[in-house]
Amino acid sequence: PPAGDGAAARGERARPGWDQEIEITVPGARGASEEVARYQVLLDRAGASPGVIDGRMGDNVNKAIDAYYEITGQRLRTYDKEWIEAELERTGGPAFIEYTITAEDAAGPYIAAVPEDYGEKARLERLGYTRVSEMLAERFHMDEKYLLALNPGVNFDRPGTIIKVANPGKPASSQVARIVADKGRKQVRAYDEKGRLLAAYPATIGSQDTPSPSGTHTVERVALNPEYTYNPQKNFKQGDNDRVLTIPPGPNGPVGSVWIALSRPTYGIHGTPEPAKIGKTFSHGCVRLTNWDAEELARRVKPGVPVAFVE
C-alpha cells in the first residue's frame, strides 16, 4: 500500500440487526438533551449524518439540519415534537430501543489499550476495540459517554444485560456518482448521477500543516479493515519513529475501519479511532469520517468516482 495513509484490505466487520418495536423512556444524560438526540437519529436515517449521537447541539448537527433540507426537500421541525415523533415512526420506529448484550459482544476479542506510539501499535496483532461499550457505541452511532450516561451502573461485560441505545438508520446502498470534500463546511457530500444530494457526512479535512489536496481526483480502490503504512519520509513524523511501520488493522487504527484510496497518492477518505472528534480537530491531509459513515460511503462508491476538493 502507499505510504502515509496507505492501506490494504483485510475483510470487514458484520453489523447485527436489532428490534425496532420496543418503546422505552430515556433518562437525561449529563448536559445532553433527549430531544436533540431524537433529531440526531432522524438526521442519521435521512443520510444527513450528525456524527456521533450525543444529545448535544453543535456545528455537526447544524450542518446536518441544512443537509436534511437538501436531501428531503422539507425542513426539520425541531420545534414540533409530534412531527418529530411521526417522522421517526415513518422512518424506522422510536429514536431509542432496547438491546440485549450477547455472548459474542462480551467475548470480543478486545485489546487492553490503544498505545499512542506508532512503534508500539505496530507490535500488536490488531487495533480492535478496548471494551464492549466502545464497540456498541460505534454500532449504534453513539458517543460512548452518552451511551454510558443512558445506562448508569450497567455491566456491559455480562451477556443478557439489556441496555438503552439509539436506533439509527440502516446503511444506505444507493450508488454515489460524485463526492465533494467541502473544506469550508467540514463535510463530505455525496451526489447521484443527476446531481441530487444523497448524503452528507461531517468530516475532518486536512490541517494548515498538512493540507488536503485541491482540485478533482478519483476513487482508486476501497479497502475494508485496512492495514496502515506509516512512512515518516513521505508524510508526518510521529514521536521518535523514523522508519516505515506497518500498523495492524482494526477500528482503533489510524485510518479506522475503512480506507477509500484516491488517485492522488497517499491521500484518501477513511475512518477514525475517535468519532467524537470528527469535524473538531485536524488530519494529516486526508479526509476523516466516523467509521460507520466511512463504511457506508465505501459501499456506495466504485473506482473512477470523482472526488472534488472545494474551499
PDB file of C-alpha atoms in Angstrom:
ATOM      1  CA  PRO A   1       0.000   0.000   0.000  1.00  0.00           C
ATOM      2  CA  PRO A   2       1.099   3.638  -0.411  1.00  0.00           C
ATOM      3  CA  ALA A   3       2.826   5.354   2.455  1.00  0.00           C
ATOM      4  CA  GLY A   4       1.267   7.806   4.849  1.00  0.00           C
ATOM      5  CA  ASP A   5      -2.399   6.861   4.924  1.00  0.00           C
ATOM      6  CA  GLY A   6      -1.927   3.837   2.645  1.00  0.00           C
ATOM      7  CA  ALA A   7      -3.932   0.706   3.313  1.00  0.00           C
ATOM      8  CA  ALA A   8      -4.734  -2.856   2.220  1.00  0.00           C
ATOM      9  CA  ALA A   9      -7.970  -4.752   2.611  1.00  0.00           C
ATOM     10  CA  ARG A  10      -8.330  -7.465   5.265  1.00  0.00           C
ATOM     11  CA  GLY A  11     -12.083  -8.150   5.391  1.00  0.00           C
ATOM     12  CA  GLU A  12     -14.885  -6.346   7.197  1.00  0.00           C
ATOM     13  CA  ARG A  13     -16.959  -6.337  10.348  1.00  0.00           C
ATOM     14  CA  ALA A  14     -20.533  -7.631  10.484  1.00  0.00           C
ATOM     15  CA  ARG A  15     -23.391  -5.399  11.556  1.00  0.00           C
ATOM     16  CA  PRO A  16     -26.060  -7.211  13.644  1.00  0.00           C
ATOM     17  CA  GLY A  17     -29.670  -6.144  13.425  1.00  0.00           C
ATOM     18  CA  TRP A  18     -31.883  -5.111  16.317  1.00  0.00           C
ATOM     19  CA  ASP A  19     -35.506  -4.935  17.419  1.00  0.00           C
ATOM     20  CA  GLN A  20     -37.243  -1.693  16.432  1.00  0.00           C
ATOM     21  CA  GLU A  21     -40.579  -2.287  18.162  1.00  0.00           C
ATOM     22  CA  ILE A  22     -39.780  -1.635  21.847  1.00  0.00           C
ATOM     23  CA  GLU A  23     -40.880   1.674  23.388  1.00  0.00           C
ATOM     24  CA  ILE A  24     -38.702   2.870  26.263  1.00  0.00           C
ATOM     25  CA  THR A  25     -38.113   6.018  28.273  1.00  0.00           C
ATOM     26  CA  VAL A  26     -34.667   7.573  28.045  1.00  0.00           C
ATOM     27  CA  PRO A  27     -33.347   9.351  31.149  1.00  0.00           C
ATOM     28  CA  GLY A  28     -31.455  12.609  30.901  1.00  0.00           C
ATOM     29  CA  ALA A  29     -27.688  12.352  30.384  1.00  0.00           C
ATOM     30  CA  ARG A  30     -25.281  14.991  31.690  1.00  0.00           C
ATOM     31  CA  GLY A  31     -25.603  18.119  29.557  1.00  0.00           C
ATOM     32  CA  ALA A  32     -27.429  16.159  26.875  1.00  0.00           C
ATOM     33  CA  SER A  33     -30.995  16.502  25.647  1.00  0.00           C
ATOM     34  CA  GLU A  34     -33.254  13.634  24.650  1.00  0.00           C
ATOM     35  CA  GLU A  35     -34.938  15.997  22.174  1.00  0.00           C
ATOM     36  CA  VAL A  36     -31.653  16.723  20.427  1.00  0.00           C
ATOM     37  CA  ALA A  37     -30.788  13.028  20.335  1.00  0.00           C
ATOM     38  CA  ARG A  38     -34.119  12.398  18.598  1.00  0.00           C
ATOM     39  CA  TYR A  39     -33.229  14.971  15.925  1.00  0.00           C
ATOM     40  CA  GLN A  40     -29.857  13.333  15.532  1.00  0.00           C
ATOM     41  CA  VAL A  41     -31.402   9.908  14.960  1.00  0.00           C
ATOM     42  CA  LEU A  42     -33.814  11.336  12.378  1.00  0.00           C
ATOM     43  CA  LEU A  43     -30.953  13.144  10.619  1.00  0.00           C
ATOM     44  CA  ASP A  44     -28.874   9.966  10.604  1.00  0.00           C
ATOM     45  CA  ARG A  45     -31.680   7.993   8.993  1.00  0.00           C
ATOM     46  CA  ALA A  46     -32.129  10.609   6.254  1.00  0.00           C
ATOM     47  CA  GLY A  47     -28.459  10.496   5.246  1.00  0.00           C
ATOM     48  CA  ALA A  48     -27.644  13.826   6.892  1.00  0.00           C
ATOM     49  CA  SER A  49     -25.151  12.466   9.396  1.00  0.00           C
ATOM     50  CA  PRO A  50     -24.747  14.402  12.666  1.00  0.00           C
ATOM     51  CA  GLY A  51     -21.620  12.395  13.509  1.00  0.00           C
ATOM     52  CA  VAL A  52     -21.930  10.833  16.953  1.00  0.00           C
ATOM     53  CA  ILE A  53     -25.399  10.776  18.507  1.00  0.00           C
ATOM     54  CA  ASP A  54     -24.776  12.531  21.823  1.00  0.00           C
ATOM     55  CA  GLY A  55     -27.846  14.663  22.590  1.00  0.00           C
ATOM     56  CA  ARG A  56     -25.951  17.915  22.075  1.00  0.00           C
ATOM     57  CA  MET A  57     -26.363  20.681  19.524  1.00  0.00           C
ATOM     58  CA  GLY A  58     -23.256  21.846  17.682  1.00  0.00           C
ATOM     59  CA  ASP A  59     -21.782  22.559  14.259  1.00  0.00           C
ATOM     60  CA  ASN A  60     -22.139  18.981  13.057  1.00  0.00           C
ATOM     61  CA  VAL A  61     -25.850  18.939  13.921  1.00  0.00           C
ATOM     62  CA  ASN A  62     -26.479  22.376  12.396  1.00  0.00           C
ATOM     63  CA  LYS A  63     -24.772  21.311   9.144  1.00  0.00           C
ATOM     64  CA  ALA A  64     -26.800  18.107   9.141  1.00  0.00           C
ATOM     65  CA  ILE A  65     -30.045  20.071   9.520  1.00  0.00           C
ATOM     66  CA  ASP A  66     -29.146  22.109   6.412  1.00  0.00           C
ATOM     67  CA  ALA A  67     -28.298  18.916   4.518  1.00  0.00           C
ATOM     68  CA  TYR A  68     -31.564  17.321   5.647  1.00  0.00           C
ATOM     69  CA  TYR A  69     -33.484  20.022   3.779  1.00  0.00           C
ATOM     70  CA  GLU A  70     -31.389  19.483   0.635  1.00  0.00           C
ATOM     71  CA  ILE A  71     -31.877  15.708   0.768  1.00  0.00           C
ATOM     72  CA  THR A  72     -35.559  15.524   1.725  1.00  0.00           C
ATOM     73  CA  GLY A  73     -36.956  18.834   0.474  1.00  0.00           C
ATOM     74  CA  GLN A  74     -38.531  19.538   3.868  1.00  0.00           C
ATOM     75  CA  ARG A  75     -37.374  21.443   6.914  1.00  0.00           C
ATOM     76  CA  LEU A  76     -36.570  19.592  10.113  1.00  0.00           C
ATOM     77  CA  ARG A  77     -39.230  20.884  12.527  1.00  0.00           C
ATOM     78  CA  THR A  78     -37.136  20.819  15.678  1.00  0.00           C
ATOM     79  CA  TYR A  79     -39.849  22.791  17.492  1.00  0.00           C
ATOM     80  CA  ASP A  80     -42.622  20.285  16.720  1.00  0.00           C
ATOM     81  CA  LYS A  81     -42.401  17.165  18.926  1.00  0.00           C
ATOM     82  CA  GLU A  82     -45.419  15.487  17.326  1.00  0.00           C
ATOM     83  CA  TRP A  83     -43.935  15.921  13.848  1.00  0.00           C
ATOM     84  CA  ILE A  84     -40.566  14.545  15.022  1.00  0.00           C
ATOM     85  CA  GLU A  85     -42.279  11.504  16.540  1.00  0.00           C
ATOM     86  CA  ALA A  86     -44.302  10.928  13.363  1.00  0.00           C
ATOM     87  CA  GLU A  87     -41.190  11.154  11.196  1.00  0.00           C
ATOM     88  CA  LEU A  88     -39.302   8.784  13.488  1.00  0.00           C
ATOM     89  CA  GLU A  89     -42.151   6.282  13.266  1.00  0.00           C
ATOM     90  CA  ARG A  90     -42.261   6.628   9.488  1.00  0.00           C
ATOM     91  CA  THR A  91     -38.507   6.144   9.066  1.00  0.00           C
ATOM     92  CA  GLY A  92     -37.848   3.211  11.401  1.00  0.00           C
ATOM     93  CA  GLY A  93     -39.583   3.497  14.745  1.00  0.00           C
ATOM     94  CA  PRO A  94     -38.625   5.089  18.072  1.00  0.00           C
ATOM     95  CA  ALA A  95     -35.373   7.006  18.448  1.00  0.00           C
ATOM     96  CA  PHE A  96     -34.273   4.713  21.300  1.00  0.00           C
ATOM     97  CA  ILE A  97     -34.663   0.965  21.670  1.00  0.00           C
ATOM     98  CA  GLU A  98     -33.543  -1.825  23.967  1.00  0.00           C
ATOM     99  CA  TYR A  99     -30.628  -4.062  23.054  1.00  0.00           C
ATOM    100  CA  THR A 100     -29.528  -7.252  24.794  1.00  0.00           C
ATOM    101  CA  ILE A 101     -25.779  -7.747  25.062  1.00  0.00           C
ATOM    102  CA  THR A 102     -24.836 -11.096  23.513  1.00  0.00           C
ATOM    103  CA  ALA A 103     -22.117 -13.585  24.401  1.00  0.00           C
ATOM    104  CA  GLU A 104     -20.366 -12.601  21.163  1.00  0.00           C
ATOM    105  CA  ASP A 105     -20.463  -8.917  22.173  1.00  0.00           C
ATOM    106  CA  ALA A 106     -18.908  -9.695  25.556  1.00  0.00           C
ATOM    107  CA  ALA A 107     -16.281 -12.053  24.138  1.00  0.00           C
ATOM    108  CA  GLY A 108     -14.696  -9.560  21.772  1.00  0.00           C
ATOM    109  CA  PRO A 109     -11.778 -10.044  21.333  1.00  0.00           C
ATOM    110  CA  TYR A 110     -10.713  -6.758  22.909  1.00  0.00           C
ATOM    111  CA  ILE A 111      -7.293  -5.234  23.488  1.00  0.00           C
ATOM    112  CA  ALA A 112      -6.084  -3.837  26.809  1.00  0.00           C
ATOM    113  CA  ALA A 113      -5.336  -0.345  25.483  1.00  0.00           C
ATOM    114  CA  VAL A 114      -4.505   1.581  22.322  1.00  0.00           C
ATOM    115  CA  PRO A 115      -0.926   2.877  22.570  1.00  0.00           C
ATOM    116  CA  GLU A 116      -0.162   6.384  21.341  1.00  0.00           C
ATOM    117  CA  ASP A 117       3.244   5.424  19.942  1.00  0.00           C
ATOM    118  CA  TYR A 118       3.168   4.052  16.393  1.00  0.00           C
ATOM    119  CA  GLY A 119       6.068   1.699  17.132  1.00  0.00           C
ATOM    120  CA  GLU A 120       4.007   0.114  19.906  1.00  0.00           C
ATOM    121  CA  LYS A 121       0.930  -0.026  17.673  1.00  0.00           C
ATOM    122  CA  ALA A 122       2.967  -1.913  15.048  1.00  0.00           C
ATOM    123  CA  ARG A 123       3.765  -4.658  17.571  1.00  0.00           C
ATOM    124  CA  LEU A 124       0.091  -5.511  18.111  1.00  0.00           C
ATOM    125  CA  GLU A 125      -1.804  -8.088  16.044  1.00  0.00           C
ATOM    126  CA  ARG A 126      -4.891  -5.916  15.766  1.00  0.00           C
ATOM    127  CA  LEU A 127      -6.087  -2.493  16.895  1.00  0.00           C
ATOM    128  CA  GLY A 128      -9.512  -3.642  17.999  1.00  0.00           C
ATOM    129  CA  TYR A 129     -11.903  -2.142  20.490  1.00  0.00           C
ATOM    130  CA  THR A 130     -10.844  -1.950  24.129  1.00  0.00           C
ATOM    131  CA  ARG A 131     -14.257  -2.613  25.721  1.00  0.00           C
ATOM    132  CA  VAL A 132     -17.828  -3.608  24.986  1.00  0.00           C
ATOM    133  CA  SER A 133     -19.250  -0.102  25.485  1.00  0.00           C
ATOM    134  CA  GLU A 134     -16.849   1.351  22.917  1.00  0.00           C
ATOM    135  CA  MET A 135     -17.838  -1.290  20.360  1.00  0.00           C
ATOM    136  CA  LEU A 136     -21.569  -0.873  20.953  1.00  0.00           C
ATOM    137  CA  ALA A 137     -21.362   2.921  20.853  1.00  0.00           C
ATOM    138  CA  GLU A 138     -19.973   2.689  17.313  1.00  0.00           C
ATOM    139  CA  ARG A 139     -22.502   0.053  16.279  1.00  0.00           C
ATOM    140  CA  PHE A 140     -25.341   2.387  17.265  1.00  0.00           C
ATOM    141  CA  HIS A 141     -23.631   5.587  16.030  1.00  0.00           C
ATOM    142  CA  MET A 142     -23.348   6.973  19.577  1.00  0.00           C
ATOM    143  CA  ASP A 143     -20.846   8.874  21.639  1.00  0.00           C
ATOM    144  CA  GLU A 144     -19.601   6.332  24.182  1.00  0.00           C
ATOM    145  CA  LYS A 145     -20.012   8.768  27.096  1.00  0.00           C
ATOM    146  CA  TYR A 146     -23.654   9.280  26.120  1.00  0.00           C
ATOM    147  CA  LEU A 147     -24.232   5.529  25.919  1.00  0.00           C
ATOM    148  CA  LEU A 148     -22.781   5.106  29.416  1.00  0.00           C
ATOM    149  CA  ALA A 149     -24.845   8.020  30.768  1.00  0.00           C
ATOM    150  CA  LEU A 150     -28.024   6.419  29.427  1.00  0.00           C
ATOM    151  CA  ASN A 151     -27.127   3.169  31.171  1.00  0.00           C
ATOM    152  CA  PRO A 152     -25.736   4.112  34.611  1.00  0.00           C
ATOM    153  CA  GLY A 153     -24.226   1.272  36.615  1.00  0.00           C
ATOM    154  CA  VAL A 154     -24.713  -1.282  33.841  1.00  0.00           C
ATOM    155  CA  ASN A 155     -22.228  -4.155  33.478  1.00  0.00           C
ATOM    156  CA  PHE A 156     -21.545  -4.199  29.737  1.00  0.00           C
ATOM    157  CA  ASP A 157     -19.411  -7.336  30.090  1.00  0.00           C
ATOM    158  CA  ARG A 158     -22.351  -9.548  31.110  1.00  0.00           C
ATOM    159  CA  PRO A 159     -24.291 -11.312  28.322  1.00  0.00           C
ATOM    160  CA  GLY A 160     -28.036 -10.907  28.708  1.00  0.00           C
ATOM    161  CA  THR A 161     -27.783  -7.362  30.037  1.00  0.00           C
ATOM    162  CA  ILE A 162     -30.430  -5.097  28.484  1.00  0.00           C
ATOM    163  CA  ILE A 163     -29.286  -1.595  27.592  1.00  0.00           C
ATOM    164  CA  LYS A 164     -30.795   1.519  26.017  1.00  0.00           C
ATOM    165  CA  VAL A 165     -29.322   2.507  22.661  1.00  0.00           C
ATOM    166  CA  ALA A 166     -30.037   4.853  19.779  1.00  0.00           C
ATOM    167  CA  ASN A 167     -31.930   3.442  16.804  1.00  0.00           C
ATOM    168  CA  PRO A 168     -30.069   4.959  13.833  1.00  0.00           C
ATOM    169  CA  GLY A 169     -30.581   4.406  10.155  1.00  0.00           C
ATOM    170  CA  LYS A 170     -29.538   1.260   8.339  1.00  0.00           C
ATOM    171  CA  PRO A 171     -26.657   1.750   5.869  1.00  0.00           C
ATOM    172  CA  ALA A 172     -27.832   3.287   2.593  1.00  0.00           C
ATOM    173  CA  SER A 173     -26.938   1.404  -0.592  1.00  0.00           C
ATOM    174  CA  SER A 174     -27.814   3.725  -3.480  1.00  0.00           C
ATOM    175  CA  GLN A 175     -24.777   4.364  -5.660  1.00  0.00           C
ATOM    176  CA  VAL A 176     -22.825   7.604  -5.400  1.00  0.00           C
ATOM    177  CA  ALA A 177     -21.748   9.237  -8.679  1.00  0.00           C
ATOM    178  CA  ARG A 178     -19.761  12.187  -7.298  1.00  0.00           C
ATOM    179  CA  ILE A 179     -18.190  13.219  -3.986  1.00  0.00           C
ATOM    180  CA  VAL A 180     -17.390  16.719  -2.780  1.00  0.00           C
ATOM    181  CA  ALA A 181     -14.979  17.209   0.112  1.00  0.00           C
ATOM    182  CA  ASP A 182     -16.063  20.650   1.313  1.00  0.00           C
ATOM    183  CA  LYS A 183     -13.239  22.117   3.405  1.00  0.00           C
ATOM    184  CA  GLY A 184     -15.236  25.156   4.495  1.00  0.00           C
ATOM    185  CA  ARG A 185     -18.228  23.126   5.634  1.00  0.00           C
ATOM    186  CA  LYS A 186     -16.018  20.344   7.052  1.00  0.00           C
ATOM    187  CA  GLN A 187     -18.338  17.945   5.312  1.00  0.00           C
ATOM    188  CA  VAL A 188     -18.209  15.199   2.680  1.00  0.00           C
ATOM    189  CA  ARG A 189     -21.196  15.389   0.350  1.00  0.00           C
ATOM    190  CA  ALA A 190     -22.286  12.517  -1.906  1.00  0.00           C
ATOM    191  CA  TYR A 191     -24.396  13.043  -5.050  1.00  0.00           C
ATOM    192  CA  ASP A 192     -26.194  10.795  -7.530  1.00  0.00           C
ATOM    193  CA  GLU A 193     -25.802  10.875 -11.316  1.00  0.00           C
ATOM    194  CA  LYS A 194     -28.453  13.628 -11.576  1.00  0.00           C
ATOM    195  CA  GLY A 195     -26.655  15.890  -9.101  1.00  0.00           C
ATOM    196  CA  ARG A 196     -29.038  15.259  -6.196  1.00  0.00           C
ATOM    197  CA  LEU A 197     -27.573  15.189  -2.713  1.00  0.00           C
ATOM    198  CA  LEU A 198     -27.752  11.662  -1.290  1.00  0.00           C
ATOM    199  CA  ALA A 199     -25.727  12.005   1.890  1.00  0.00           C
ATOM    200  CA  ALA A 200     -23.702  14.484   3.918  1.00  0.00           C
ATOM    201  CA  TYR A 201     -21.115  13.374   6.457  1.00  0.00           C
ATOM    202  CA  PRO A 202     -19.242  15.599   8.951  1.00  0.00           C
ATOM    203  CA  ALA A 203     -15.543  15.390   8.180  1.00  0.00           C
ATOM    204  CA  THR A 204     -12.090  16.387   9.290  1.00  0.00           C
ATOM    205  CA  ILE A 205     -10.285  17.550   6.144  1.00  0.00           C
ATOM    206  CA  GLY A 206      -6.538  18.202   6.455  1.00  0.00           C
ATOM    207  CA  SER A 207      -4.865  20.932   8.503  1.00  0.00           C
ATOM    208  CA  GLN A 208      -2.694  24.005   7.984  1.00  0.00           C
ATOM    209  CA  ASP A 209       0.485  21.964   8.429  1.00  0.00           C
ATOM    210  CA  THR A 210      -0.665  19.085   6.221  1.00  0.00           C
ATOM    211  CA  PRO A 211      -3.415  20.431   3.953  1.00  0.00           C
ATOM    212  CA  SER A 212      -5.650  18.203   1.889  1.00  0.00           C
ATOM    213  CA  PRO A 213      -5.220  18.329  -1.888  1.00  0.00           C
ATOM    214  CA  SER A 214      -7.052  20.699  -4.196  1.00  0.00           C
ATOM    215  CA  GLY A 215      -8.865  20.025  -7.429  1.00  0.00           C
ATOM    216  CA  THR A 216     -10.636  16.858  -8.529  1.00  0.00           C
ATOM    217  CA  HIS A 217      -9.317  13.319  -8.128  1.00  0.00           C
ATOM    218  CA  THR A 218     -10.977   9.918  -8.381  1.00  0.00           C
ATOM    219  CA  VAL A 219     -11.632   6.920  -6.166  1.00  0.00           C
ATOM    220  CA  GLU A 220      -8.916   4.369  -6.946  1.00  0.00           C
ATOM    221  CA  ARG A 221      -9.884   1.469  -4.656  1.00  0.00           C
ATOM    222  CA  VAL A 222     -11.653   0.639  -1.410  1.00  0.00           C
ATOM    223  CA  ALA A 223     -10.157  -1.322   1.492  1.00  0.00           C
ATOM    224  CA  LEU A 224     -12.268  -2.504   4.419  1.00  0.00           C
ATOM    225  CA  ASN A 225     -10.460  -3.202   7.680  1.00  0.00           C
ATOM    226  CA  PRO A 226      -7.152  -1.877   6.303  1.00  0.00           C
ATOM    227  CA  GLU A 227      -3.593  -2.008   7.493  1.00  0.00           C
ATOM    228  CA  TYR A 228      -1.820   1.359   7.689  1.00  0.00           C
ATOM    229  CA  THR A 229       1.638   2.107   6.338  1.00  0.00           C
ATOM    230  CA  TYR A 230       3.463   4.751   8.346  1.00  0.00           C
ATOM    231  CA  ASN A 231       6.321   6.400   6.437  1.00  0.00           C
ATOM    232  CA  PRO A 232       7.897   9.443   8.149  1.00  0.00           C
ATOM    233  CA  GLN A 233       9.842  10.293   4.975  1.00  0.00           C
ATOM    234  CA  LYS A 234       6.708  10.891   2.924  1.00  0.00           C
ATOM    235  CA  ASN A 235       4.207  12.315   5.395  1.00  0.00           C
ATOM    236  CA  PHE A 236       4.345  13.293   9.060  1.00  0.00           C
ATOM    237  CA  LYS A 237       6.654  12.120  11.867  1.00  0.00           C
ATOM    238  CA  GLN A 238       5.127  10.553  14.959  1.00  0.00           C
ATOM    239  CA  GLY A 239       7.180  10.527  18.161  1.00  0.00           C
ATOM    240  CA  ASP A 240      10.665   9.072  17.710  1.00  0.00           C
ATOM    241  CA  ASN A 241       9.625   6.702  14.923  1.00  0.00           C
ATOM    242  CA  ASP A 242      11.928   7.250  11.943  1.00  0.00           C
ATOM    243  CA  ARG A 243      11.340   4.092   9.895  1.00  0.00           C
ATOM    244  CA  VAL A 244       8.490   2.619   7.881  1.00  0.00           C
ATOM    245  CA  LEU A 245       5.999   0.718  10.057  1.00  0.00           C
ATOM    246  CA  THR A 246       3.017  -1.474   9.225  1.00  0.00           C
ATOM    247  CA  ILE A 247       0.211  -0.717  11.677  1.00  0.00           C
ATOM    248  CA  PRO A 248      -2.273  -3.609  12.038  1.00  0.00           C
ATOM    249  CA  PRO A 249      -5.947  -3.272  11.066  1.00  0.00           C
ATOM    250  CA  GLY A 250      -8.845  -2.533  13.379  1.00  0.00           C
ATOM    251  CA  PRO A 251     -11.337   0.220  14.233  1.00  0.00           C
ATOM    252  CA  ASN A 252      -8.770   1.844  16.552  1.00  0.00           C
ATOM    253  CA  GLY A 253      -6.130   2.023  13.829  1.00  0.00           C
ATOM    254  CA  PRO A 254      -5.018   5.416  12.429  1.00  0.00           C
ATOM    255  CA  VAL A 255      -7.445   5.126   9.479  1.00  0.00           C
ATOM    256  CA  GLY A 256     -10.177   3.287  11.357  1.00  0.00           C
ATOM    257  CA  SER A 257     -12.140   0.531   9.647  1.00  0.00           C
ATOM    258  CA  VAL A 258     -12.101   1.871   6.048  1.00  0.00           C
ATOM    259  CA  TRP A 259      -9.696   3.308   3.501  1.00  0.00           C
ATOM    260  CA  ILE A 260     -11.022   4.813   0.237  1.00  0.00           C
ATOM    261  CA  ALA A 261      -7.864   5.449  -1.761  1.00  0.00           C
ATOM    262  CA  LEU A 262      -7.761   8.403  -4.150  1.00  0.00           C
ATOM    263  CA  SER A 263      -5.868   8.778  -7.407  1.00  0.00           C
ATOM    264  CA  ARG A 264      -3.665  11.322  -5.639  1.00  0.00           C
ATOM    265  CA  PRO A 265      -1.021   9.067  -3.999  1.00  0.00           C
ATOM    266  CA  THR A 266      -1.107   8.745  -0.179  1.00  0.00           C
ATOM    267  CA  TYR A 267      -4.455  10.559   0.095  1.00  0.00           C
ATOM    268  CA  GLY A 268      -7.816   9.029   0.875  1.00  0.00           C
ATOM    269  CA  ILE A 269     -11.121   9.120   2.732  1.00  0.00           C
ATOM    270  CA  HIS A 270     -11.054   6.974   5.849  1.00  0.00           C
ATOM    271  CA  GLY A 271     -12.455   6.177   9.284  1.00  0.00           C
ATOM    272  CA  THR A 272     -11.174   7.206  12.697  1.00  0.00           C
ATOM    273  CA  PRO A 273     -10.498   5.757  16.158  1.00  0.00           C
ATOM    274  CA  GLU A 274     -12.051   8.891  17.731  1.00  0.00           C
ATOM    275  CA  PRO A 275     -15.509   9.519  16.230  1.00  0.00           C
ATOM    276  CA  ALA A 276     -16.450  12.255  18.725  1.00  0.00           C
ATOM    277  CA  LYS A 277     -13.651  14.465  17.332  1.00  0.00           C
ATOM    278  CA  ILE A 278     -14.793  14.436  13.699  1.00  0.00           C
ATOM    279  CA  GLY A 279     -15.105  17.977  12.371  1.00  0.00           C
ATOM    280  CA  LYS A 280     -13.474  19.365  15.515  1.00  0.00           C
ATOM    281  CA  THR A 281      -9.769  18.543  15.029  1.00  0.00           C
ATOM    282  CA  PHE A 282      -7.298  18.175  12.145  1.00  0.00           C
ATOM    283  CA  SER A 283      -5.994  15.324   9.996  1.00  0.00           C
ATOM    284  CA  HIS A 284      -2.728  14.638   8.196  1.00  0.00           C
ATOM    285  CA  GLY A 285      -4.084  15.826   4.854  1.00  0.00           C
ATOM    286  CA  CYS A 286      -6.684  13.109   4.340  1.00  0.00           C
ATOM    287  CA  VAL A 287     -10.449  13.152   4.816  1.00  0.00           C
ATOM    288  CA  ARG A 288     -11.596  11.548   8.064  1.00  0.00           C
ATOM    289  CA  LEU A 289     -15.137  10.352   8.821  1.00  0.00           C
ATOM    290  CA  THR A 290     -16.662   8.287  11.604  1.00  0.00           C
ATOM    291  CA  ASN A 291     -16.124   4.586  10.932  1.00  0.00           C
ATOM    292  CA  TRP A 292     -19.831   3.994  10.260  1.00  0.00           C
ATOM    293  CA  ASP A 293     -20.099   6.882   7.808  1.00  0.00           C
ATOM    294  CA  ALA A 294     -16.907   5.784   6.034  1.00  0.00           C
ATOM    295  CA  GLU A 295     -18.193   2.204   5.843  1.00  0.00           C
ATOM    296  CA  GLU A 296     -21.474   3.355   4.325  1.00  0.00           C
ATOM    297  CA  LEU A 297     -19.740   5.568   1.764  1.00  0.00           C
ATOM    298  CA  ALA A 298     -17.274   2.808   0.868  1.00  0.00           C
ATOM    299  CA  ARG A 299     -20.131   0.523  -0.127  1.00  0.00           C
ATOM    300  CA  ARG A 300     -21.667   3.205  -2.342  1.00  0.00           C
ATOM    301  CA  VAL A 301     -18.646   4.093  -4.489  1.00  0.00           C
ATOM    302  CA  LYS A 302     -16.663   2.406  -7.238  1.00  0.00           C
ATOM    303  CA  PRO A 303     -13.252   3.145  -8.749  1.00  0.00           C
ATOM    304  CA  GLY A 304     -13.453   6.169 -11.010  1.00  0.00           C
ATOM    305  CA  VAL A 305     -15.966   8.152  -8.939  1.00  0.00           C
ATOM    306  CA  PRO A 306     -14.732  11.790  -8.919  1.00  0.00           C
ATOM    307  CA  VAL A 307     -13.842  13.451  -5.615  1.00  0.00           C
ATOM    308  CA  ALA A 308     -13.702  17.257  -5.780  1.00  0.00           C
ATOM    309  CA  PHE A 309     -11.986  19.246  -3.019  1.00  0.00           C
ATOM    310  CA  VAL A 310     -13.552  22.683  -2.604  1.00  0.00           C
ATOM    311  CA  GLU A 311     -12.661  25.519  -0.249  1.00  0.00           C
TER     312      GLU A 311
END
